[in-house]
Amino acid sequence: MLRRVSESLGISSLGLPRTRSLNEVFTSPRKSQPSSPVTPNYGVAYTLDRYLTNEGHKLVASYFRLNQTQKHIQKGALHQITEKELDELIKSYNGVTTLAFETLNYHHLCLTLAECKLTAKLLKYDVVTNIRTLNLSRNRLSGSSIKVILEVLQKNTTVSFLDLSSNALCETESKWIGHLLKKNKSIKELSLACNRIGSDGARRISKALKINITLKRLSLESNRLNAQGGLYISDMLKVNRTLKYIHLGSNNLQFAGIQGIAEALRVNESLISLSLDANNIAISGSKLLADALTINKTLTHLYMPRNSISDEGLKHLCQALLLNTSITYLDVEFNNIGIHGNTEGSSVLGKLLENHVAPRAINLSHNPIGNSGCEALFVGFHKNKTLESMVLSSCGIGVDGINAIAKALKLNQGLQSLSLYKNSEIGADGHLALAKALEQNTNLKKIQLDYNFDDWGAVGHLIQRYLTRNLFLQQEKYNVACQILKAARIMLNTPVYHTTAANKFNFFANYRRSRSIRSNISSKSTKSIAVSSPFIVSFMYLPFEIQERILISIDTNQVLTEHQEIIILNWSMRKDTLGKSKVEFLTKTFGAYHPLTSDVRLWPTEFNEKDALFCDRF
């Protein structure tokens, strides 16, 4: 960044000749000085004037000035720099790409037109500035302030994330956004939430997205699109093949707009996440979406709270999900499910969870399900192995409902996270019932409860102990399964083993009989048999007792069942499993795979972690 500055910086002479260069001053021999004891003076800066010529002083001053300009840009303090200083900074990089401006967070700065022009200049020299993320939310941008930025972005090749939410963008600005989406080839995520684009703006943006092949995420939340805007968006979704996430919440799409979206879902093969919260969907709209889900096989996230679909709408969705295995995240909070004691929706959802593999996460919070609905929901839940997360916050659940949940948890083998927050009628008895259920449940690792009763200390400690045990137990199961697979790959896959089919049958018959006498075998650690190349021990020719010892020595705590170990051995001897992943292997062994760091959320999972704080869902 150091470079020569030709013009004067107003620095007084340092008393050194101008003809001597800075290098000469440092390299030339100095006259010997009488030695004297040096007394340290901490806290006092020693002057460097005697080492610098006027040229050197100018270089140092230039460096500090450029560094200060860079810091102002990073912090968003563009009002403290001039266009000339920005030009000097860009020139100082000599065309070399910098990492200093990869992320520019200009959130809520109320940028002026002059500051927007400086931002545009930064975007213009994209090869040098290398801006990847640009956050311009809450700046009241409109008119020429946003136009100067959008015009430069048309040729920019580095920005991949652009946030223009909560500004003053209207139908006029949407024209420039349309031009941007037609010409820009780098932006993959665009947020236009909380503006006033309107239906005509939706028309322009949709027209541009019909030819755009780079944008993957689009947020149009709270933009007054109305039914006509929904139709424009649906026409785009029928053609676009790259958009994967779209947020259309709070746009009052009504029946006509939802009808268009449902028709688009029948033919769209790229969209995996759809948010339709607060759009007056009602029962009729939910039926249209349900019919589309029976055909669509790519959508995985469906978010539709605050739409008054009630129990009848939930029934339509559940009936559609019986024919759909792709939906993994379903959010239907604030939908009057269970109102007036109605349990039809809960019953149908319970039957779906009892016999189906999807979804993986459900949010039913703020629905008056009550005890009766909770009992209907969990009557067959003990058979489910795939649901990872369920949110039942503020559902009016009492002790009877908790008893139904506790009864299901004793036998359930899949649920990882359960939220029962803000159900004040659970009381101490309900919490104690959950604690007793967790004594038998070995899968649940996260639970959210109220802590509003006197005996919570003891019960809470007990629940926490069981949840911690489940976490480590799951980790041990996965590790042991992988260790057995590795050993079995070596021991069972020898040329001798495949000579006859009778050997394979005899081995598994002997193995099943051995499980009955496992408790009589000493639990003392035994040395495993080393298998090394070129000498390979044929596992089939070892005595039966040694076979049993080897298997027991791997699963020392007997965390796996007989059925699971047989699956592992079968897996190890099949050639078609050699290319399978660890997740596929564990899914086959345990019926379902749950990551050890599972934190199932709905909408935040579709953004980067830094953007999750702006989402209040799940």
XYZ file of C-alpha atoms in Angstrom:
618
model
C 0.000 0.000 0.000
C 3.035 2.297 0.442
C 3.589 4.463 -2.589
C 5.156 7.747 -3.456
C 3.039 10.862 -3.012
C 4.152 13.672 -5.236
C 2.218 16.501 -3.669
C 3.051 18.161 -0.380
C 1.274 16.955 2.733
C 2.073 20.046 4.768
C 4.796 18.280 6.769
C 7.583 20.458 8.166
C 11.169 19.674 7.247
C 12.924 17.166 9.462
C 16.316 18.748 9.071
C 17.643 16.066 6.711
C 18.919 16.783 3.218
C 16.340 16.182 0.490
C 18.940 14.515 -1.756
C 19.336 11.526 0.553
C 16.899 8.707 0.123
C 15.245 6.848 2.979
C 17.299 3.736 2.206
C 20.542 5.712 2.416
C 19.636 7.086 5.802
C 19.099 3.577 7.199
C 22.165 1.969 5.560
C 24.786 4.690 5.946
C 27.232 4.237 8.862
C 26.613 6.416 11.893
C 29.278 8.231 13.837
C 30.134 6.543 17.088
C 28.448 8.059 20.100
C 29.752 7.928 23.654
C 28.092 5.082 25.450
C 25.783 6.000 28.272
C 23.424 3.982 30.402
C 19.994 3.735 28.855
C 17.138 4.530 31.160
C 13.864 3.048 29.886
C 11.016 5.488 29.729
C 7.927 3.355 29.284
C 4.851 4.976 27.832
C 6.804 7.637 25.891
C 6.977 7.278 22.085
C 10.431 7.746 20.622
C 10.537 10.049 17.600
C 11.503 8.598 14.233
C 12.214 11.987 12.653
C 15.943 11.441 12.645
C 15.440 8.300 10.448
C 13.101 9.868 7.870
C 13.605 12.254 5.016
C 10.775 14.371 3.702
C 10.144 11.580 1.176
C 9.871 8.937 3.897
C 7.636 11.114 5.999
C 5.294 11.547 3.053
C 5.150 7.778 2.536
C 4.274 7.108 6.172
C 1.617 9.806 6.205
C 0.153 8.462 2.969
C -0.035 4.972 4.442
C -1.911 6.134 7.547
C -4.288 8.201 5.454
C -5.100 5.283 3.117
C -5.502 2.943 6.064
C -7.955 5.350 7.675
C -9.941 5.541 4.433
C -10.145 1.770 4.312
C -11.431 1.615 7.892
C -14.107 4.223 7.149
C -15.340 2.109 4.213
C -15.437 -1.055 6.304
C -17.429 0.656 9.067
C -19.793 2.426 6.660
C -18.577 5.905 7.599
C -18.614 7.057 3.979
C -19.448 10.625 4.995
C -15.918 10.952 6.351
C -14.157 10.297 3.046
C -14.079 12.084 -0.295
C -14.182 10.720 -3.820
C -10.562 11.735 -4.280
C -9.477 9.722 -1.218
C -11.404 6.714 -2.516
C -9.667 6.978 -5.887
C -6.268 7.111 -4.178
C -7.111 4.024 -2.123
C -8.184 2.013 -5.166
C -5.064 3.046 -7.091
C -2.855 2.035 -4.165
C -3.819 -1.626 -4.660
C -2.242 -1.570 -8.141
C -4.956 -3.831 -9.556
C -4.426 -6.529 -6.900
C -7.607 -8.008 -5.375
C -8.102 -7.194 -1.698
C -10.035 -9.135 0.951
C -10.777 -6.034 3.032
C -14.227 -5.380 1.526
C -15.665 -8.881 1.042
C -18.552 -8.058 3.408
C -19.982 -4.539 3.616
C -22.717 -4.211 6.218
C -24.360 -0.812 5.670
C -27.492 -1.683 7.651
C -29.590 1.213 8.958
C -27.155 4.032 8.050
C -29.595 6.288 6.142
C -27.150 6.680 3.266
C -27.198 9.944 1.336
C -26.887 10.293 -2.432
C -23.185 11.185 -2.117
C -22.549 8.074 -0.022
C -24.445 5.921 -2.541
C -22.195 7.271 -5.298
C -19.126 6.251 -3.299
C -20.654 2.790 -2.810
C -21.284 2.575 -6.549
C -17.631 3.437 -7.242
C -16.544 0.627 -4.943
C -18.792 -1.742 -6.876
C -17.471 -0.459 -10.186
C -13.906 -1.537 -9.388
C -15.060 -5.045 -8.509
C -11.823 -6.768 -9.544
C -9.986 -4.856 -6.813
C -12.624 -4.401 -4.083
C -13.984 -7.978 -4.399
C -17.269 -7.238 -2.581
C -19.207 -10.471 -1.989
C -21.917 -9.469 0.491
C -23.641 -6.079 0.409
C -26.243 -5.231 3.042
C -28.113 -1.988 2.328
C -31.216 -2.707 4.421
C -33.088 0.018 6.323
C -31.548 2.963 4.491
C -34.713 4.527 3.015
C -33.179 4.210 -0.443
C -35.241 5.287 -3.421
C -34.947 7.233 -6.643
C -31.441 8.215 -7.772
C -29.872 6.932 -4.526
C -30.651 3.316 -5.378
C -30.505 3.807 -9.156
C -26.802 4.701 -9.130
C -26.049 1.478 -7.234
C -28.284 -0.800 -9.311
C -26.851 0.481 -12.589
C -23.286 -0.318 -11.510
C -24.345 -3.734 -10.208
C -25.489 -4.722 -13.692
C -21.833 -5.193 -14.700
C -20.515 -6.256 -11.281
C -19.108 -9.788 -11.174
C -18.409 -10.341 -7.468
C -21.506 -9.533 -5.378
C -23.437 -12.729 -4.617
C -25.661 -11.527 -1.741
C -27.634 -8.275 -1.944
C -29.977 -7.089 0.798
C -32.294 -4.194 -0.096
C -34.966 -4.940 2.494
C -36.824 -2.262 4.457
C -36.111 0.608 2.073
C -38.528 2.772 0.087
C -38.524 0.772 -3.131
C -41.695 1.166 -5.194
C -42.858 0.216 -8.677
C -40.463 2.757 -10.222
C -37.422 1.188 -8.574
C -38.627 -2.286 -9.558
C -37.886 -1.371 -13.185
C -34.204 -0.944 -12.335
C -34.240 -4.139 -10.290
C -35.608 -5.932 -13.359
C -32.766 -4.583 -15.510
C -30.305 -5.738 -12.843
C -31.683 -9.294 -12.798
C -31.547 -9.489 -16.599
C -27.883 -8.460 -16.885
C -26.169 -9.447 -13.631
C -24.608 -12.921 -13.581
C -23.280 -13.107 -10.009
C -26.108 -12.330 -7.550
C -27.457 -15.540 -6.027
C -29.409 -14.148 -3.066
C -31.646 -11.081 -3.185
C -33.792 -9.717 -0.371
C -36.465 -7.144 -1.223
C -38.584 -7.694 1.887
C -40.609 -4.907 3.485
C -40.793 -2.525 0.524
C -43.701 -1.320 -1.614
C -43.006 -3.019 -4.932
C -46.658 -3.834 -5.604
C -48.179 -6.009 -8.297
C -46.684 -4.001 -11.181
C -43.247 -4.344 -9.614
C -43.834 -8.079 -9.298
C -44.574 -8.146 -13.037
C -41.231 -6.522 -13.896
C -39.239 -8.714 -11.528
C -40.990 -11.881 -12.725
C -40.310 -10.989 -16.351
C -36.600 -10.631 -15.561
C -36.479 -13.890 -13.597
C -37.819 -15.798 -16.576
C -34.411 -15.337 -18.217
C -32.228 -15.095 -15.100
C -30.206 -18.271 -14.492
C -28.197 -17.339 -11.379
C -30.579 -16.197 -8.619
C -31.345 -18.944 -6.103
C -32.954 -17.113 -3.156
C -35.561 -14.368 -3.357
C -37.436 -12.678 -0.533
C -40.494 -10.588 -1.465
C -42.086 -10.584 1.973
C -44.428 -7.665 2.777
C -44.485 -5.983 -0.626
C -48.229 -5.543 -1.278
C -48.206 -7.944 -4.210
C -51.871 -8.910 -3.786
C -53.570 -11.515 -5.983
C -52.354 -10.071 -9.298
C -48.754 -10.025 -8.110
C -49.133 -13.642 -7.049
C -50.220 -14.542 -10.569
C -47.137 -12.857 -12.042
C -44.908 -14.776 -9.629
C -46.636 -18.057 -10.460
C -46.092 -17.503 -14.200
C -42.387 -17.002 -13.478
C -42.173 -20.174 -11.376
C -43.543 -22.201 -14.268
C -40.548 -21.147 -16.388
C -37.662 -20.483 -13.985
C -35.409 -23.493 -13.311
C -32.824 -22.047 -10.893
C -34.779 -20.367 -8.075
C -34.786 -22.623 -5.021
C -36.056 -20.433 -2.158
C -38.823 -17.854 -2.351
C -40.501 -15.954 0.469
C -43.932 -14.507 -0.363
C -45.244 -13.947 3.165
C -47.576 -11.080 4.126
C -48.594 -10.159 0.580
C -52.347 -10.840 0.733
C -52.215 -13.208 -2.236
C -55.759 -14.416 -1.509
C -57.409 -17.306 -3.315
C -56.487 -16.249 -6.866
C -52.810 -15.782 -6.053
C -52.612 -19.063 -4.139
C -54.342 -20.817 -7.031
C -51.627 -19.579 -9.371
C -48.859 -20.660 -6.979
C -50.440 -24.117 -6.666
C -50.564 -24.495 -10.453
C -46.894 -23.494 -10.662
C -45.933 -26.121 -8.067
C -47.345 -28.809 -10.318
C -44.733 -28.121 -13.011
C -41.862 -26.477 -11.120
C -38.928 -28.822 -10.485
C -36.397 -26.511 -8.816
C -38.130 -24.831 -5.872
C -37.366 -26.473 -2.533
C -38.654 -23.832 -0.102
C -41.887 -21.847 -0.171
C -43.061 -19.373 2.465
C -46.693 -18.237 2.312
C -47.375 -16.913 5.800
C -50.227 -14.433 6.326
C -51.754 -14.621 2.833
C -55.403 -15.423 3.592
C -55.043 -18.964 2.265
C -57.948 -20.374 4.323
C -59.349 -23.884 3.805
C -59.927 -23.514 0.067
C -56.359 -22.369 -0.567
C -54.889 -25.161 1.557
C -56.779 -27.716 -0.555
C -55.249 -26.280 -3.733
C -51.753 -26.489 -2.243
C -52.415 -30.020 -0.998
C -53.465 -31.160 -4.472
C -50.259 -29.655 -5.892
C -48.137 -31.471 -3.296
C -49.386 -34.814 -4.530
C -47.612 -34.063 -7.820
C -44.626 -31.939 -6.761
C -41.640 -34.029 -5.651
C -38.988 -31.348 -5.032
C -40.446 -28.977 -2.410
C -39.035 -29.731 1.046
C -39.937 -26.627 3.123
C -43.522 -25.405 3.370
C -44.177 -22.489 5.678
C -47.767 -21.258 5.952
C -48.656 -19.868 9.408
C -51.340 -17.262 10.092
C -53.620 -18.410 7.298
C -56.653 -19.728 9.209
C -56.583 -23.141 7.569
C -58.065 -24.750 10.739
C -58.482 -28.515 11.165
C -60.035 -28.965 7.730
C -57.030 -27.403 6.004
C -54.620 -29.546 8.027
C -56.579 -32.633 6.963
C -56.099 -31.718 3.291
C -52.352 -31.275 3.817
C -51.983 -34.579 5.688
C -53.874 -36.497 3.026
C -51.547 -35.026 0.397
C -48.437 -35.857 2.440
C -49.420 -39.525 2.381
C -48.489 -39.405 -1.306
C -45.518 -37.092 -0.820
C -42.167 -38.054 0.732
C -40.223 -34.878 -0.075
C -41.785 -32.446 2.416
C -39.517 -32.498 5.462
C -40.358 -29.169 7.171
C -43.953 -28.122 7.785
C -44.949 -25.013 9.733
C -48.644 -24.370 10.447
C -48.527 -22.223 13.578
C -51.286 -19.676 14.311
C -53.874 -21.503 12.161
C -56.731 -22.126 14.606
C -56.096 -25.876 14.587
C -58.064 -27.476 17.418
C -60.347 -24.486 17.952
C -63.563 -25.194 19.893
C -62.193 -28.591 20.956
C -61.960 -29.924 17.410
C -59.552 -32.884 17.214
C -59.988 -33.880 13.552
C -56.779 -32.216 12.389
C -54.743 -33.662 15.254
C -56.123 -37.152 14.616
C -55.281 -37.098 10.904
C -51.803 -35.729 11.614
C -51.281 -38.425 14.238
C -52.162 -41.144 11.735
C -49.797 -39.582 9.203
C -46.914 -39.635 11.702
C -47.766 -43.199 12.687
C -47.427 -44.649 9.194
C -45.339 -42.196 7.122
C -41.701 -41.126 6.890
C -42.307 -37.397 6.361
C -42.065 -34.711 7.597
C -38.950 -34.398 9.789
C -40.058 -31.254 11.644
C -43.484 -29.829 12.488
C -44.401 -26.527 14.108
C -47.888 -26.523 15.655
C -47.319 -23.730 18.147
C -50.060 -21.218 19.014
C -52.855 -23.584 18.010
C -55.464 -24.421 20.692
C -54.893 -28.172 20.439
C -55.463 -28.797 24.157
C -55.355 -32.120 25.979
C -57.797 -33.934 23.696
C -55.947 -32.903 20.554
C -52.640 -33.875 22.125
C -53.964 -37.324 23.003
C -55.221 -37.818 19.424
C -51.879 -36.652 18.024
C -49.713 -39.000 20.092
C -51.857 -42.126 20.142
C -49.653 -43.887 17.577
C -46.591 -41.693 17.762
C -44.506 -44.429 19.389
C -44.271 -46.090 15.941
C -42.668 -43.056 14.287
C -38.883 -43.147 13.731
C -38.268 -40.193 11.404
C -39.755 -37.064 13.021
C -36.869 -35.142 14.595
C -38.488 -31.985 15.931
C -41.936 -30.989 17.128
C -42.959 -27.568 18.453
C -46.057 -27.450 20.651
C -45.559 -24.098 22.371
C -48.654 -22.240 23.570
C -51.034 -25.073 22.674
C -53.033 -25.172 25.914
C -51.625 -28.568 26.927
C -52.208 -29.759 30.503
C -51.355 -32.820 32.578
C -53.543 -35.207 30.537
C -51.876 -34.140 27.319
C -48.420 -34.496 28.869
C -49.270 -38.000 30.036
C -50.109 -38.929 26.438
C -46.789 -37.459 25.269
C -44.874 -39.255 28.025
C -46.482 -42.567 27.144
C -45.447 -42.185 23.485
C -41.904 -41.076 24.392
C -41.252 -44.272 26.310
C -41.352 -46.248 23.049
C -40.506 -43.621 20.409
C -37.086 -44.016 18.791
C -36.777 -40.966 16.573
C -37.743 -37.638 18.191
C -34.691 -35.476 18.924
C -36.215 -32.159 19.985
C -39.525 -31.270 21.676
C -40.792 -27.814 22.632
C -43.572 -27.496 25.200
C -42.871 -23.880 26.125
C -45.678 -21.658 27.429
C -48.051 -24.450 28.402
C -48.618 -23.190 31.923
C -51.078 -25.935 32.915
C -48.474 -28.707 32.737
C -47.442 -28.138 36.350
C -45.089 -30.193 38.488
C -46.965 -33.449 37.839
C -46.616 -33.081 34.076
C -42.899 -32.343 34.293
C -42.377 -35.338 36.557
C -44.227 -37.569 34.061
C -41.864 -36.384 31.327
C -38.846 -37.099 33.530
C -40.036 -40.661 34.147
C -40.634 -41.158 30.407
C -37.125 -39.974 29.621
C -35.767 -42.675 31.891
C -36.773 -45.157 29.175
C -36.395 -42.914 26.128
C -32.846 -42.990 24.746
C -33.227 -40.643 21.762
C -34.591 -37.255 22.863
C -31.731 -34.764 23.286
C -33.467 -31.407 23.576
C -36.638 -30.300 25.355
C -37.995 -26.814 26.048
C -40.205 -26.385 29.108
C -41.527 -23.760 31.493
C -39.718 -23.393 34.805
C -42.469 -21.925 36.925
C -42.984 -24.282 39.856
C -41.207 -24.820 43.156
C -39.897 -28.351 42.604
C -38.298 -27.586 39.249
C -34.737 -27.909 40.589
C -34.913 -31.657 41.223
C -37.047 -32.490 38.176
C -34.956 -30.300 35.880
C -31.747 -31.956 37.016
C -33.263 -35.370 36.333
C -34.433 -34.382 32.829
C -31.058 -32.857 32.013
C -29.268 -36.018 33.110
C -31.390 -38.179 30.811
C -30.953 -35.824 27.842
C -27.182 -35.826 28.303
C -27.184 -39.622 28.557
C -29.124 -39.853 25.287
C -26.636 -37.628 23.501
C -23.634 -39.751 24.461
C -25.545 -43.007 23.908
C -26.399 -42.033 20.333
C -22.776 -41.116 19.703
C -21.632 -44.478 21.067
C -24.142 -46.391 18.942
C -22.930 -44.732 15.761
C -19.267 -45.267 16.638
C -19.747 -48.935 17.545
C -21.730 -49.601 14.367
C -18.940 -48.118 12.248
C -16.269 -50.103 14.125
C -18.134 -53.376 13.614
C -18.545 -52.572 9.933
C -14.811 -51.941 9.511
C -13.891 -55.182 11.271
C -16.492 -57.198 9.371
C -15.272 -55.804 6.043
C -11.860 -57.346 6.755
C -12.877 -60.604 8.420
C -15.858 -61.683 6.364
C -14.813 -60.701 2.863
C -12.244 -63.356 2.020
C -12.264 -65.676 -1.031
C -12.802 -68.699 1.235
C -16.011 -67.255 2.633
C -17.810 -67.163 -0.700
C -17.139 -70.791 -1.690
C -20.501 -72.145 -0.519
C -23.850 -70.701 0.423
C -24.095 -73.110 3.363
C -21.267 -71.364 5.211
C -23.167 -68.100 5.186
C -26.332 -69.750 6.514
C -24.470 -71.634 9.252
C -22.678 -68.507 10.400
C -25.851 -66.499 10.989
C -27.566 -69.468 12.645
C -24.657 -69.823 15.072
C -24.611 -66.073 15.658
C -28.297 -65.934 16.611
C -27.827 -68.804 19.065
C -24.856 -67.058 20.589
C -26.974 -64.054 21.610
C -28.890 -66.247 24.054
C -25.731 -67.115 26.003
C -24.099 -63.695 25.765
C -24.915 -62.853 29.388
C -22.911 -65.901 30.562
C -19.746 -64.837 28.786
C -17.227 -62.939 30.838
C -17.340 -59.190 30.320
C -13.585 -58.915 30.779
C -11.804 -57.214 27.930
C -10.341 -59.559 25.371
C -7.593 -58.867 22.920
C -8.833 -58.500 19.393
C -7.290 -60.618 16.675
C -4.963 -58.619 14.494
C -5.404 -59.045 10.780
C -2.562 -57.814 8.624
C -1.411 -58.286 5.073
C -0.156 -60.536 3.540
C -1.349 -63.046 6.164
C -5.183 -62.930 6.432
C -7.143 -64.956 8.966
C -10.280 -66.492 7.455
C -13.090 -65.617 9.836
C -15.162 -68.590 8.703
C -12.447 -71.068 9.741
C -12.061 -69.628 13.269
C -13.763 -71.522 16.134
C -17.260 -70.401 16.956
C -16.272 -69.093 20.419
C -13.647 -66.792 18.925
C -16.174 -65.370 16.483
C -18.434 -64.505 19.387
C -15.578 -63.025 21.394
C -14.588 -60.714 18.547
C -18.119 -59.370 18.163
C -18.580 -58.881 21.906
C -15.226 -57.153 22.251
C -16.363 -54.447 19.830
C -19.784 -53.800 21.414
C -18.596 -53.856 25.011
C -21.597 -51.945 26.426
C -24.131 -53.874 24.319
C -25.661 -50.719 22.897
C -26.728 -52.464 19.682
C -29.512 -54.985 19.315
C -29.155 -58.381 17.665
C -31.159 -57.187 14.676
C -28.893 -54.146 14.209
C -25.718 -56.239 14.319
C -27.107 -58.686 11.764
C -27.874 -55.724 9.468
C -24.279 -54.501 9.840
C -22.850 -57.921 8.960
C -25.130 -58.243 5.951
C -24.102 -54.758 4.848
C -20.403 -55.590 5.152
C -20.654 -58.574 2.777
C -22.551 -56.855 -0.031
C -20.448 -55.406 -2.833
C -23.116 -52.873 -3.791
C -22.651 -51.126 -0.415
C -19.017 -50.195 -1.009
C -19.946 -46.853 -2.568
C -22.577 -45.954 0.027
C -22.126 -43.074 2.471
C -21.957 -43.198 6.248
C -25.394 -41.596 6.489
C -26.914 -44.311 4.287
C -25.258 -47.030 6.362
C -26.506 -45.630 9.697
C -29.974 -45.033 8.259
C -30.193 -48.681 7.201
C -28.895 -49.912 10.557
C -31.029 -47.794 12.891
C -34.032 -47.092 10.682
C -33.258 -43.355 10.648
C -30.171 -41.171 10.916
C -30.128 -38.156 13.231
C -27.020 -35.929 13.193
C -25.352 -35.577 16.570
C -25.609 -31.788 16.249
C -29.211 -31.883 15.024
C -30.878 -28.481 15.406
C -33.886 -28.694 13.153
C -35.255 -25.289 12.247
C -37.478 -24.207 9.428
C -36.689 -20.927 7.693
C -33.291 -20.113 9.293
C -31.836 -23.288 7.815
C -32.229 -21.708 4.392
C -29.975 -18.766 5.159
C -26.465 -18.348 6.434
C -26.020 -18.400 10.201
C -25.367 -14.657 10.206
C -28.846 -14.092 8.750
C -30.653 -16.371 11.178
C -30.903 -13.608 13.771
C -33.327 -11.737 11.498
C -35.712 -14.723 11.529
C -38.073 -15.355 14.425
C -39.335 -18.684 13.118
C -38.839 -22.043 14.752
